[in-house]
């Protein structure tokens, strides 16, 4: 077995705030709230400012792994246990675009009934949320690049839907060519170049780090059951709601529950596994993703007539967390402010209070 360096202990100096970070985050909150308002005024309903299009809302069961090694037995994972959970599968941006505009896939999991000391200022007291997308690294290092990308996205919100479909097809071709020579581009995927594959065959990543008790880690949801593994790289048929339809078909007729492993990747080298640069995928040669729990989803309706109303009452956020898993880095600090502003606008516009399930 390959020996790995010990996990790096967290200390406050691993988080570095730029002098203008607060101003940049304030600007980000305005950009995303304005996007949400543009969509709401156009469609008569306020959606999430990102990952607006829901494809599934599912009931699940989460089981903590037994006999974890000492460096992984912290926070939620300190002892074995089983929890009910909710799972939302979605895709960005702020609009309800047809799936022919192919953007990254997302998987948000809310683990229910979690007890323990909470992140300071958190607005859910018994939940642990894990929000992930199907790529190991973010498109920009920190909040300045995030703001530039958000402004570009905002400039096209609710405009040129037909042009976006044509552009998406072009970008998918460019991304396929890049992947054919062993590369990939988070930027191309974010702009509409995401390959049109079945979302249930994807592996999902937090992209950004979190506390892991005394240490720091990134997380990943990895499909492990045979039916999910068979979907890796499977193309989707055409259709405005191709992802929603494919997921509904899968969960309507299952021989056995679908299973994902939750895996944690401990930071073992700050130089090669930075906390503040989310564009760097942490090398698995230095620190592999190790299983810490398992998510099980059985047969059920993946989307129903009242799913949108149920979504309106829910919020998934990385800051719905135990203190032992506090989000780290500038992008996570921005998400705290931006996502709260988006939730508040969505709740006011829809006249639907958001609350813990």
CSV table of N, CA and C in Angstrom, one decimal, residues 217-310:
chain,number,residue,atom,x,y,z
A,217,UNK,N,-10.7,19.0,3.9
A,217,UNK,CA,-11.0,17.9,2.9
A,217,UNK,C,-11.9,18.5,1.8
A,218,UNK,N,-11.8,17.8,0.7
A,218,UNK,CA,-12.9,17.9,-0.3
A,218,UNK,C,-13.7,16.6,-0.3
A,219,UNK,N,-14.9,16.7,-0.9
A,219,UNK,CA,-15.8,15.5,-0.9
A,219,UNK,C,-16.2,15.2,-2.3
A,220,UNK,N,-16.7,14.0,-2.5
A,220,UNK,CA,-17.1,13.5,-3.8
A,220,UNK,C,-18.2,12.5,-3.6
A,221,UNK,N,-19.3,12.5,-4.5
A,221,UNK,CA,-20.3,11.4,-4.5
A,221,UNK,C,-19.9,10.6,-5.7
A,222,UNK,N,-19.7,9.3,-5.5
A,222,UNK,CA,-19.2,8.4,-6.5
A,222,UNK,C,-20.2,7.3,-6.7
A,223,UNK,N,-20.8,7.1,-7.9
A,223,UNK,CA,-21.7,6.0,-8.1
A,223,UNK,C,-21.0,4.6,-8.0
A,224,UNK,N,-21.6,3.7,-7.3
A,224,UNK,CA,-21.0,2.4,-7.1
A,224,UNK,C,-21.9,1.2,-7.4
A,225,UNK,N,-23.2,1.4,-7.5
A,225,UNK,CA,-24.1,0.3,-7.8
A,225,UNK,C,-24.0,0.0,-9.3
A,226,UNK,N,-24.2,-1.3,-9.7
A,226,UNK,CA,-24.1,-1.6,-11.1
A,226,UNK,C,-25.0,-0.8,-12.1
A,227,UNK,N,-26.2,-0.6,-11.7
A,227,UNK,CA,-27.1,0.2,-12.6
A,227,UNK,C,-26.6,1.6,-12.9
A,228,UNK,N,-26.0,2.2,-11.8
A,228,UNK,CA,-25.4,3.6,-12.0
A,228,UNK,C,-24.2,3.5,-12.9
A,229,UNK,N,-23.3,2.6,-12.6
A,229,UNK,CA,-22.1,2.4,-13.3
A,229,UNK,C,-22.3,2.2,-14.8
A,230,UNK,N,-23.4,1.5,-15.1
A,230,UNK,CA,-23.8,1.3,-16.5
A,230,UNK,C,-24.2,2.6,-17.3
A,231,UNK,N,-24.5,3.6,-16.5
A,231,UNK,CA,-24.9,4.9,-17.1
A,231,UNK,C,-23.8,5.8,-17.5
A,232,UNK,N,-22.5,5.5,-17.0
A,232,UNK,CA,-21.4,6.4,-17.2
A,232,UNK,C,-21.2,6.6,-18.7
A,233,UNK,N,-21.2,7.9,-19.1
A,233,UNK,CA,-21.0,8.2,-20.5
A,233,UNK,C,-22.2,7.9,-21.5
A,234,UNK,N,-23.3,7.4,-20.9
A,234,UNK,CA,-24.4,7.1,-21.8
A,234,UNK,C,-25.1,8.4,-22.3
A,235,UNK,N,-25.2,8.5,-23.6
A,235,UNK,CA,-25.8,9.7,-24.2
A,235,UNK,C,-27.3,9.8,-23.9
A,236,UNK,N,-27.7,11.0,-23.8
A,236,UNK,CA,-29.1,11.3,-23.6
A,236,UNK,C,-29.8,11.5,-24.9
A,237,UNK,N,-31.1,11.1,-25.0
A,237,UNK,CA,-31.9,11.5,-26.2
A,237,UNK,C,-32.1,13.0,-26.2
A,238,UNK,N,-32.6,13.5,-27.3
A,238,UNK,CA,-32.9,14.9,-27.4
A,238,UNK,C,-34.2,15.2,-26.7
A,239,UNK,N,-34.4,16.4,-26.3
A,239,UNK,CA,-35.6,16.8,-25.6
A,239,UNK,C,-35.4,17.9,-24.6
A,240,UNK,N,-36.4,18.8,-24.4
A,240,UNK,CA,-36.3,19.9,-23.5
A,240,UNK,C,-36.0,19.5,-22.1
A,241,UNK,N,-36.6,18.4,-21.7
A,241,UNK,CA,-36.4,17.9,-20.3
A,241,UNK,C,-35.8,16.5,-20.3
A,242,UNK,N,-34.7,16.3,-21.1
A,242,UNK,CA,-34.1,15.0,-21.3
A,242,UNK,C,-33.6,14.4,-20.0
A,243,UNK,N,-33.0,15.3,-19.2
A,243,UNK,CA,-32.4,14.8,-17.9
A,243,UNK,C,-33.5,14.4,-17.0
A,244,UNK,N,-34.5,15.2,-16.8
A,244,UNK,CA,-35.6,14.9,-15.9
A,244,UNK,C,-36.3,13.6,-16.4
A,245,UNK,N,-36.5,13.4,-17.7
A,245,UNK,CA,-37.2,12.2,-18.1
A,245,UNK,C,-36.4,11.0,-17.9
A,246,UNK,N,-35.0,11.1,-18.1
A,246,UNK,CA,-34.2,9.9,-18.0
A,246,UNK,C,-34.1,9.5,-16.5
A,247,UNK,N,-34.0,10.5,-15.6
A,247,UNK,CA,-33.9,10.2,-14.2
A,247,UNK,C,-35.2,9.5,-13.7
A,248,UNK,N,-36.4,10.1,-14.2
A,248,UNK,CA,-37.7,9.5,-13.8
A,248,UNK,C,-37.8,8.1,-14.3
A,249,UNK,N,-37.4,7.8,-15.5
A,249,UNK,CA,-37.5,6.5,-16.0
A,249,UNK,C,-36.6,5.5,-15.2
A,250,UNK,N,-35.4,6.0,-14.8
A,250,UNK,CA,-34.5,5.1,-14.0
A,250,UNK,C,-35.1,4.7,-12.7
A,251,UNK,N,-35.6,5.7,-11.9
A,251,UNK,CA,-36.1,5.4,-10.6
A,251,UNK,C,-37.5,4.8,-10.6
A,252,UNK,N,-38.2,4.8,-11.7
A,252,UNK,CA,-39.5,4.2,-11.7
A,252,UNK,C,-39.4,2.7,-11.8
A,253,UNK,N,-38.3,2.2,-12.3
A,253,UNK,CA,-38.2,0.7,-12.5
A,253,UNK,C,-36.8,0.3,-12.1
A,254,UNK,N,-36.6,-0.1,-10.9
A,254,UNK,CA,-35.3,-0.5,-10.4
A,254,UNK,C,-35.3,-1.9,-9.8
A,255,UNK,N,-34.3,-2.7,-10.1
A,255,UNK,CA,-34.1,-4.0,-9.5
A,255,UNK,C,-33.6,-3.9,-8.1
A,256,UNK,N,-32.8,-2.9,-7.8
A,256,UNK,CA,-32.1,-2.7,-6.5
A,256,UNK,C,-31.9,-1.2,-6.3
A,257,UNK,N,-31.7,-0.8,-5.1
A,257,UNK,CA,-31.5,0.7,-4.8
A,257,UNK,C,-30.2,1.2,-5.5
A,258,UNK,N,-30.2,2.4,-5.9
A,258,UNK,CA,-29.1,3.1,-6.5
A,258,UNK,C,-28.2,3.5,-5.3
A,259,UNK,N,-26.8,3.3,-5.5
A,259,UNK,CA,-25.9,3.5,-4.4
A,259,UNK,C,-24.8,4.4,-4.8
A,260,UNK,N,-24.5,5.4,-4.0
A,260,UNK,CA,-23.3,6.3,-4.2
A,260,UNK,C,-22.5,6.2,-2.9
A,261,UNK,N,-21.1,6.2,-3.0
A,261,UNK,CA,-20.3,6.4,-1.9
A,261,UNK,C,-20.0,7.9,-1.7
A,262,UNK,N,-20.0,8.4,-0.5
A,262,UNK,CA,-19.4,9.7,-0.2
A,262,UNK,C,-18.0,9.4,0.2
A,263,UNK,N,-17.1,10.1,-0.5
A,263,UNK,CA,-15.7,10.0,-0.3
A,263,UNK,C,-15.0,11.3,0.1
A,264,UNK,N,-14.1,11.3,1.0
A,264,UNK,CA,-13.4,12.4,1.4
A,264,UNK,C,-11.9,12.4,1.0
A,265,UNK,N,-11.4,13.5,0.6
A,265,UNK,CA,-10.0,13.7,0.2
A,265,UNK,C,-9.3,14.6,1.1
A,266,UNK,N,-8.5,14.1,2.1
A,266,UNK,CA,-7.8,15.0,3.0
A,266,UNK,C,-6.7,15.8,2.4
A,267,UNK,N,-6.6,17.0,2.8
A,267,UNK,CA,-5.4,17.8,2.4
A,267,UNK,C,-4.2,17.3,3.1
A,268,UNK,N,-3.2,17.0,2.3
A,268,UNK,CA,-1.9,16.5,2.8
A,268,UNK,C,-0.7,17.3,2.4
A,269,UNK,N,-0.9,18.3,1.6
A,269,UNK,CA,0.2,19.1,1.1
A,269,UNK,C,-0.4,20.5,0.6
A,270,UNK,N,-0.2,21.5,1.4
A,270,UNK,CA,-0.8,22.8,1.1
A,270,UNK,C,-0.3,23.4,-0.2
A,271,UNK,N,0.9,23.1,-0.6
A,271,UNK,CA,1.5,23.7,-1.8
A,271,UNK,C,0.7,23.1,-3.0
A,272,UNK,N,0.5,21.8,-3.0
A,272,UNK,CA,-0.2,21.2,-4.2
A,272,UNK,C,-1.7,21.0,-4.0
A,273,UNK,N,-2.2,21.3,-2.8
A,273,UNK,CA,-3.6,21.1,-2.5
A,273,UNK,C,-4.1,22.4,-1.8
A,274,UNK,N,-4.1,23.5,-2.6
A,274,UNK,CA,-4.3,24.8,-2.0
A,274,UNK,C,-5.8,25.0,-1.5
A,275,UNK,N,-5.9,25.8,-0.5
A,275,UNK,CA,-7.3,26.1,0.1
A,275,UNK,C,-8.0,27.2,-0.6
A,276,UNK,N,-7.2,28.2,-1.1
A,276,UNK,CA,-7.9,29.4,-1.7
A,276,UNK,C,-7.9,29.4,-3.2
A,277,UNK,N,-7.3,28.4,-3.9
A,277,UNK,CA,-7.4,28.3,-5.3
A,277,UNK,C,-8.3,27.1,-5.7
A,278,UNK,N,-9.5,27.4,-6.0
A,278,UNK,CA,-10.5,26.3,-6.3
A,278,UNK,C,-10.3,25.8,-7.7
A,279,UNK,N,-9.5,26.4,-8.6
A,279,UNK,CA,-9.3,25.9,-9.9
A,279,UNK,C,-8.3,24.7,-10.0
A,280,UNK,N,-7.7,24.4,-8.8
A,280,UNK,CA,-6.7,23.3,-8.7
A,280,UNK,C,-7.4,22.1,-8.2
A,281,UNK,N,-7.4,21.0,-9.0
A,281,UNK,CA,-7.9,19.7,-8.6
A,281,UNK,C,-6.8,19.1,-7.7
A,282,UNK,N,-7.1,18.7,-6.5
A,282,UNK,CA,-6.1,18.1,-5.6
A,282,UNK,C,-5.7,16.8,-6.2
A,283,UNK,N,-4.3,16.6,-6.3
A,283,UNK,CA,-3.9,15.3,-6.9
A,283,UNK,C,-4.2,14.1,-6.1
A,284,UNK,N,-4.9,13.1,-6.7
A,284,UNK,CA,-5.2,11.9,-6.0
A,284,UNK,C,-4.0,11.0,-5.7
A,285,UNK,N,-2.9,11.3,-6.4
A,285,UNK,CA,-1.7,10.6,-6.2
A,285,UNK,C,-1.1,11.0,-4.8
A,286,UNK,N,-1.4,12.2,-4.3
A,286,UNK,CA,-1.0,12.6,-3.0
A,286,UNK,C,-2.0,12.2,-1.9
A,287,UNK,N,-3.3,12.2,-2.3
A,287,UNK,CA,-4.3,11.9,-1.3
A,287,UNK,C,-5.6,11.4,-2.0
A,288,UNK,N,-5.8,10.1,-2.0
A,288,UNK,CA,-7.0,9.6,-2.7
A,288,UNK,C,-8.3,9.9,-2.0
A,289,UNK,N,-9.4,9.9,-2.7
A,289,UNK,CA,-10.7,10.0,-2.1
A,289,UNK,C,-11.0,8.7,-1.4
A,290,UNK,N,-11.3,8.7,-0.1
A,290,UNK,CA,-11.6,7.6,0.7
A,290,UNK,C,-13.0,7.5,1.1
A,291,UNK,N,-13.7,6.3,1.1
A,291,UNK,CA,-15.1,6.2,1.4
A,291,UNK,C,-15.4,6.5,2.9
A,292,UNK,N,-16.4,7.3,3.2
A,292,UNK,CA,-16.8,7.6,4.6
A,292,UNK,C,-18.3,7.4,4.8
A,293,UNK,N,-19.0,7.1,3.7
A,293,UNK,CA,-20.5,6.8,3.9
A,293,UNK,C,-21.1,6.4,2.6
A,294,UNK,N,-22.3,6.0,2.7
A,294,UNK,CA,-23.0,5.5,1.5
A,294,UNK,C,-24.4,6.0,1.4
A,295,UNK,N,-24.8,6.5,0.2
A,295,UNK,CA,-26.2,7.0,0.0
A,295,UNK,C,-27.0,6.0,-0.8
A,296,UNK,N,-28.2,5.7,-0.4
A,296,UNK,CA,-29.0,4.7,-1.0
A,296,UNK,C,-30.4,5.3,-1.4
A,297,UNK,N,-30.8,5.2,-2.7
A,297,UNK,CA,-32.0,5.7,-3.2
A,297,UNK,C,-32.8,4.6,-3.8
A,298,UNK,N,-34.0,4.4,-3.3
A,298,UNK,CA,-34.9,3.3,-3.9
A,298,UNK,C,-35.9,3.8,-4.9
A,299,UNK,N,-36.7,2.9,-5.4
A,299,UNK,CA,-37.6,3.3,-6.5
A,299,UNK,C,-38.6,4.3,-5.9
A,300,UNK,N,-39.0,5.3,-6.7
A,300,UNK,CA,-39.9,6.4,-6.3
A,300,UNK,C,-40.1,7.3,-7.5
A,301,UNK,N,-41.2,8.1,-7.5
A,301,UNK,CA,-41.3,9.1,-8.5
A,301,UNK,C,-40.2,10.2,-8.3
A,302,UNK,N,-39.4,10.4,-9.3
A,302,UNK,CA,-38.3,11.3,-9.2
A,302,UNK,C,-38.8,12.8,-9.4
A,303,UNK,N,-39.9,13.0,-10.0
A,303,UNK,CA,-40.4,14.3,-10.2
A,303,UNK,C,-41.9,14.2,-10.3
A,304,UNK,N,-42.6,15.1,-9.6
A,304,UNK,CA,-44.1,15.0,-9.6
A,304,UNK,C,-44.7,16.4,-9.9
A,305,UNK,N,-46.0,16.4,-9.9
A,305,UNK,CA,-46.7,17.7,-10.2
A,305,UNK,C,-46.4,18.8,-9.2
A,306,UNK,N,-46.1,18.4,-8.0
A,306,UNK,CA,-45.9,19.4,-6.9
A,306,UNK,C,-44.4,19.6,-6.6
A,307,UNK,N,-43.5,19.0,-7.5
A,307,UNK,CA,-42.1,19.0,-7.1
A,307,UNK,C,-41.6,20.5,-7.1
A,308,UNK,N,-42.0,21.3,-8.0
A,308,UNK,CA,-41.6,22.7,-8.0
A,308,UNK,C,-42.0,23.4,-6.7
A,309,UNK,N,-43.2,23.2,-6.3
A,309,UNK,CA,-43.7,23.8,-5.0
A,309,UNK,C,-42.8,23.3,-3.8
A,310,UNK,N,-42.5,22.0,-3.8
A,310,UNK,CA,-41.7,21.4,-2.8
A,310,UNK,C,-40.3,22.0,-2.8
